[in-house]
CSV table of C-alpha atoms in Angstrom, one decimal:
chain,number,residue,atom,x,y,z
A,5,UNK,CA,8.3,-104.6,-134.4
A,6,UNK,CA,11.3,-106.9,-135.1
A,7,UNK,CA,11.4,-108.4,-131.6
A,8,UNK,CA,13.0,-111.7,-130.9
A,9,UNK,CA,12.5,-113.6,-127.6
A,10,UNK,CA,14.1,-116.9,-127.1
A,11,UNK,CA,11.9,-119.8,-126.1
A,12,UNK,CA,14.1,-120.7,-123.2
A,13,UNK,CA,12.8,-117.8,-121.2
A,14,UNK,CA,9.5,-119.7,-120.9
A,15,UNK,CA,9.0,-122.8,-118.8
A,16,UNK,CA,8.8,-125.9,-121.0
A,17,UNK,CA,5.3,-126.8,-119.8
A,18,UNK,CA,3.9,-123.5,-121.1
A,19,UNK,CA,5.6,-123.3,-124.5
A,20,UNK,CA,2.9,-125.2,-126.5
A,21,UNK,CA,0.5,-122.4,-125.5
A,22,UNK,CA,2.5,-119.5,-126.8
A,23,UNK,CA,0.3,-119.5,-130.0
A,24,UNK,CA,-2.9,-120.8,-128.5
A,25,UNK,CA,-5.9,-118.9,-129.7
A,26,UNK,CA,-8.7,-120.6,-127.8
A,27,UNK,CA,-11.6,-118.4,-126.8
A,28,UNK,CA,-11.1,-119.5,-123.2
A,29,UNK,CA,-7.8,-120.5,-121.5
A,30,UNK,CA,-7.5,-121.8,-118.0
A,31,UNK,CA,-4.1,-121.9,-116.4
A,32,UNK,CA,-4.5,-123.3,-112.9
A,33,UNK,CA,-2.5,-125.2,-110.3
A,34,UNK,CA,-0.2,-124.9,-107.3
A,35,UNK,CA,1.9,-122.1,-105.9
A,36,UNK,CA,5.0,-120.9,-107.7
A,37,UNK,CA,4.2,-122.8,-110.9
A,38,UNK,CA,4.9,-119.7,-113.1
A,39,UNK,CA,1.5,-119.6,-114.7
A,40,UNK,CA,1.0,-115.9,-114.1
A,41,UNK,CA,4.5,-115.1,-115.3
A,42,UNK,CA,3.9,-117.0,-118.5
A,43,UNK,CA,0.6,-115.2,-119.2
A,44,UNK,CA,2.2,-111.8,-118.5
A,45,UNK,CA,5.2,-112.6,-120.7
A,46,UNK,CA,3.1,-113.8,-123.6
A,47,UNK,CA,0.9,-110.7,-123.3
A,48,UNK,CA,3.9,-108.4,-123.6
A,49,UNK,CA,5.2,-110.5,-126.5
A,50,UNK,CA,1.9,-110.2,-128.4
A,51,UNK,CA,1.6,-106.5,-127.5
A,52,UNK,CA,5.0,-105.9,-129.3
A,53,UNK,CA,4.6,-108.3,-132.2
A,54,UNK,CA,0.9,-108.2,-133.2
A,55,UNK,CA,-1.1,-105.2,-134.1
A,56,UNK,CA,-4.7,-104.9,-133.1
A,57,UNK,CA,-4.8,-105.8,-129.4
A,58,UNK,CA,-6.5,-104.0,-126.5
A,59,UNK,CA,-5.7,-106.0,-123.4
A,60,UNK,CA,-7.8,-105.8,-120.3
A,61,UNK,CA,-6.1,-107.1,-117.1
A,62,UNK,CA,-8.6,-107.7,-114.4
A,63,UNK,CA,-8.8,-108.6,-110.7
A,64,UNK,CA,-11.8,-108.5,-108.4
A,65,UNK,CA,-10.5,-105.3,-106.8
A,66,UNK,CA,-8.8,-102.8,-109.0
A,67,UNK,CA,-6.1,-101.5,-106.6
A,68,UNK,CA,-4.7,-105.0,-106.1
A,69,UNK,CA,-3.4,-104.9,-109.7
A,70,UNK,CA,-0.8,-102.3,-108.8
A,71,UNK,CA,1.5,-104.7,-106.8
A,72,UNK,CA,0.6,-107.8,-108.8
A,73,UNK,CA,-0.2,-107.8,-112.5
A,74,UNK,CA,0.9,-104.2,-113.2
A,75,UNK,CA,4.2,-104.7,-111.3
A,76,UNK,CA,4.7,-108.1,-113.0
A,77,UNK,CA,4.3,-106.6,-116.5
A,78,UNK,CA,6.5,-103.6,-115.7
A,79,UNK,CA,9.2,-106.0,-114.4
A,80,UNK,CA,9.1,-107.9,-117.7
A,81,UNK,CA,9.4,-104.6,-119.8
A,82,UNK,CA,12.4,-103.7,-117.7
A,83,UNK,CA,14.1,-107.1,-117.8
A,84,UNK,CA,13.6,-107.4,-121.6
A,85,UNK,CA,14.9,-103.9,-122.0
A,86,UNK,CA,11.9,-102.8,-124.1
A,87,UNK,CA,10.4,-100.1,-121.8
A,88,UNK,CA,11.3,-97.6,-124.5
A,89,UNK,CA,8.7,-99.2,-126.8
A,90,UNK,CA,5.9,-98.3,-124.4
A,91,UNK,CA,4.3,-95.3,-122.8
A,92,UNK,CA,3.3,-95.9,-119.2
A,93,UNK,CA,0.7,-94.1,-117.2
A,94,UNK,CA,1.4,-95.3,-113.7
A,95,UNK,CA,-1.4,-93.4,-111.9
A,96,UNK,CA,-4.1,-94.9,-114.2
A,97,UNK,CA,-2.2,-98.2,-114.6
A,98,UNK,CA,-2.4,-98.0,-118.4
A,99,UNK,CA,0.4,-99.0,-120.8
A,100,UNK,CA,0.4,-98.1,-124.5
A,101,UNK,CA,2.7,-99.7,-127.1
A,102,UNK,CA,4.1,-97.6,-129.9
A,103,UNK,CA,2.3,-99.8,-132.4
A,104,UNK,CA,-1.0,-98.7,-131.0
A,105,UNK,CA,-1.8,-101.7,-128.7
A,106,UNK,CA,-3.0,-101.0,-125.2
A,107,UNK,CA,-2.8,-102.7,-121.8
A,108,UNK,CA,-5.4,-101.5,-119.3
A,109,UNK,CA,-5.6,-102.7,-115.7
A,110,UNK,CA,-8.9,-102.5,-113.8
A,111,UNK,CA,-11.1,-104.3,-111.3
A,112,UNK,CA,-14.6,-105.5,-111.2
A,113,UNK,CA,-15.2,-103.1,-108.3
A,114,UNK,CA,-14.5,-100.1,-110.7
A,115,UNK,CA,-17.7,-100.4,-112.6
A,116,UNK,CA,-17.5,-97.0,-114.3
A,117,UNK,CA,-14.0,-97.6,-115.7
A,118,UNK,CA,-15.0,-101.0,-116.9
A,119,UNK,CA,-18.1,-99.7,-118.7
A,120,UNK,CA,-16.0,-96.9,-120.4
A,121,UNK,CA,-13.5,-99.3,-122.0
A,122,UNK,CA,-14.5,-100.2,-125.5
A,123,UNK,CA,-12.9,-102.4,-128.1
A,124,UNK,CA,-11.5,-105.1,-125.8
A,125,UNK,CA,-9.8,-107.9,-127.7
A,126,UNK,CA,-8.1,-109.9,-124.9
A,127,UNK,CA,-8.8,-110.3,-121.2
A,128,UNK,CA,-6.6,-111.7,-118.5
A,129,UNK,CA,-8.4,-112.5,-115.2
A,130,UNK,CA,-5.8,-112.9,-112.5
A,131,UNK,CA,-6.9,-114.7,-109.3
A,132,UNK,CA,-10.0,-115.9,-111.2
A,133,UNK,CA,-11.2,-117.8,-108.1
A,134,UNK,CA,-12.1,-114.4,-106.6
A,135,UNK,CA,-14.7,-113.5,-109.2
A,136,UNK,CA,-18.2,-114.9,-109.6
A,137,UNK,CA,-19.7,-116.6,-112.6
A,138,UNK,CA,-21.8,-113.5,-113.2
A,139,UNK,CA,-18.6,-111.4,-113.2
A,140,UNK,CA,-17.1,-113.8,-115.8
A,141,UNK,CA,-20.2,-113.6,-118.0
A,142,UNK,CA,-20.1,-109.8,-118.0
A,143,UNK,CA,-16.5,-109.8,-119.1
A,144,UNK,CA,-17.3,-112.4,-121.8
A,145,UNK,CA,-20.0,-110.0,-123.1
A,146,UNK,CA,-17.5,-107.1,-123.2
A,147,UNK,CA,-15.0,-109.1,-125.4
A,148,UNK,CA,-16.0,-107.7,-128.8
A,149,UNK,CA,-13.2,-105.5,-130.1
A,150,UNK,CA,-12.2,-105.6,-133.8
A,151,UNK,CA,-9.0,-107.4,-134.4
A,152,UNK,CA,-7.4,-109.8,-136.9
A,153,UNK,CA,-6.7,-112.1,-133.9
A,154,UNK,CA,-9.2,-114.4,-132.2
A,155,UNK,CA,-10.8,-112.9,-129.1
A,156,UNK,CA,-9.6,-114.5,-125.9
A,157,UNK,CA,-10.1,-114.7,-122.2
A,158,UNK,CA,-7.3,-116.1,-120.1
A,159,UNK,CA,-7.8,-117.0,-116.4
A,160,UNK,CA,-5.1,-117.9,-113.8
A,161,UNK,CA,-5.8,-119.2,-110.3
A,162,UNK,CA,-5.1,-121.7,-107.5
A,163,UNK,CA,-7.9,-124.3,-107.2
A,164,UNK,CA,-8.8,-123.4,-103.7
A,165,UNK,CA,-12.3,-124.9,-103.6
A,166,UNK,CA,-13.9,-127.8,-105.4
A,167,UNK,CA,-17.2,-125.9,-104.8
A,168,UNK,CA,-16.0,-123.1,-107.1
A,169,UNK,CA,-18.1,-122.2,-110.1
A,170,UNK,CA,-14.9,-122.5,-112.1
A,171,UNK,CA,-14.9,-126.2,-111.6
A,172,UNK,CA,-18.5,-126.8,-112.4
A,173,UNK,CA,-18.4,-124.4,-115.4
A,174,UNK,CA,-15.2,-125.4,-117.1
A,175,UNK,CA,-14.0,-128.7,-115.7
A,176,UNK,CA,-17.1,-130.8,-114.9
A,177,UNK,CA,-18.6,-130.3,-118.4
A,178,UNK,CA,-16.2,-130.0,-121.4
A,179,UNK,CA,-16.5,-126.5,-123.0
A,180,UNK,CA,-16.0,-125.8,-126.7
A,181,UNK,CA,-13.0,-123.7,-127.6
A,182,UNK,CA,-11.4,-124.0,-124.2
A,183,UNK,CA,-8.0,-125.3,-123.1
A,184,UNK,CA,-7.2,-126.2,-119.5
A,185,UNK,CA,-3.6,-126.4,-118.3
A,186,UNK,CA,-2.4,-127.5,-114.9
A,187,UNK,CA,1.0,-126.7,-113.4
A,188,UNK,CA,2.8,-127.0,-110.1
A,189,UNK,CA,6.1,-125.7,-108.6
A,190,UNK,CA,7.8,-128.7,-110.1
A,191,UNK,CA,7.2,-127.3,-113.6
A,192,UNK,CA,9.0,-124.0,-112.8
A,193,UNK,CA,12.7,-124.3,-113.4
A,194,UNK,CA,13.2,-120.7,-112.3
A,195,UNK,CA,11.9,-121.3,-108.8
A,196,UNK,CA,14.6,-121.1,-106.1
A,197,UNK,CA,15.2,-124.0,-103.7
A,198,UNK,CA,14.1,-122.1,-100.6
A,199,UNK,CA,10.6,-121.5,-102.0
A,200,UNK,CA,10.4,-125.1,-103.1
A,201,UNK,CA,11.1,-126.2,-99.5
A,202,UNK,CA,8.4,-123.9,-98.2
A,203,UNK,CA,5.9,-125.6,-100.5
A,204,UNK,CA,7.1,-129.1,-99.7
A,205,UNK,CA,7.0,-128.4,-95.9
A,206,UNK,CA,3.2,-128.0,-96.3
A,207,UNK,CA,3.1,-131.8,-96.4
A,208,UNK,CA,3.7,-131.9,-92.7
A,209,UNK,CA,1.8,-128.7,-91.8
A,210,UNK,CA,-1.5,-128.8,-93.6
A,211,UNK,CA,-2.7,-131.5,-95.9
A,212,UNK,CA,-5.4,-129.3,-97.6
A,213,UNK,CA,-2.9,-126.5,-98.3
A,214,UNK,CA,-0.4,-129.0,-99.7
A,215,UNK,CA,-3.1,-130.5,-101.9
A,216,UNK,CA,-4.0,-127.0,-103.3
A,217,UNK,CA,-0.7,-125.1,-103.3
A,218,UNK,CA,1.7,-128.1,-103.7
A,219,UNK,CA,-0.1,-130.5,-105.9
A,220,UNK,CA,-2.5,-128.0,-107.7
A,221,UNK,CA,-5.5,-130.1,-106.9
A,222,UNK,CA,-9.0,-128.9,-106.0
A,223,UNK,CA,-9.6,-128.6,-102.2
A,224,UNK,CA,-12.3,-127.6,-99.9
A,225,UNK,CA,-11.2,-125.1,-97.3
A,226,UNK,CA,-14.4,-124.5,-95.5
A,227,UNK,CA,-14.0,-121.5,-93.2
A,228,UNK,CA,-10.2,-121.4,-93.3
A,229,UNK,CA,-8.6,-118.2,-94.2
A,230,UNK,CA,-6.5,-118.6,-97.3
A,231,UNK,CA,-4.3,-116.7,-99.8
A,232,UNK,CA,-3.7,-117.2,-103.5
A,233,UNK,CA,-0.1,-117.9,-104.4
A,234,UNK,CA,0.5,-117.8,-108.1
């Protein structure tokens, strides 16, 4: 498909990763950094321009995709005015591109659907801090579709706990064929001033929250109730 997308729609910090083909990609950091938007935009771009993709978009709980990853990608299709190039099954949260590529949304709680999906070439794990190391390893084993492109798992998350398996598995010991990218709200030129103020006000409200959601640094929340803000 002769699709042209100008580089300026992507935040500068993410542009070097438009063509990254590492087996494992880690995009982590603070709230409002635009990391999930970038991954979703790049997924749509690849779906349109490159044949041979079967994307699996995963969260811990399947239904949480509807108002997060599925809504995000649908919004991109509309804003780019390319919805006509796709066939959308809203009830099953599946999107097919006219060139044969597929985007399938599911959760680790929907075991039967996950088992039934063959030929996966790309996986995006949103809110990866919600899944376990065993969940990740199962996904890694399912990444075995035939494609001219390198197989890839991309994970996006806020670094809510220094005790997370993500830190010990990917950060503490360097892993082959893995890139790690950190971003914060300061990297997102599309973020409005009101939201920036909300993040900056965390300095005076909760040091741990500001460390995680403002600075994108690993924190230890203990028994605090927290939310992920991507």
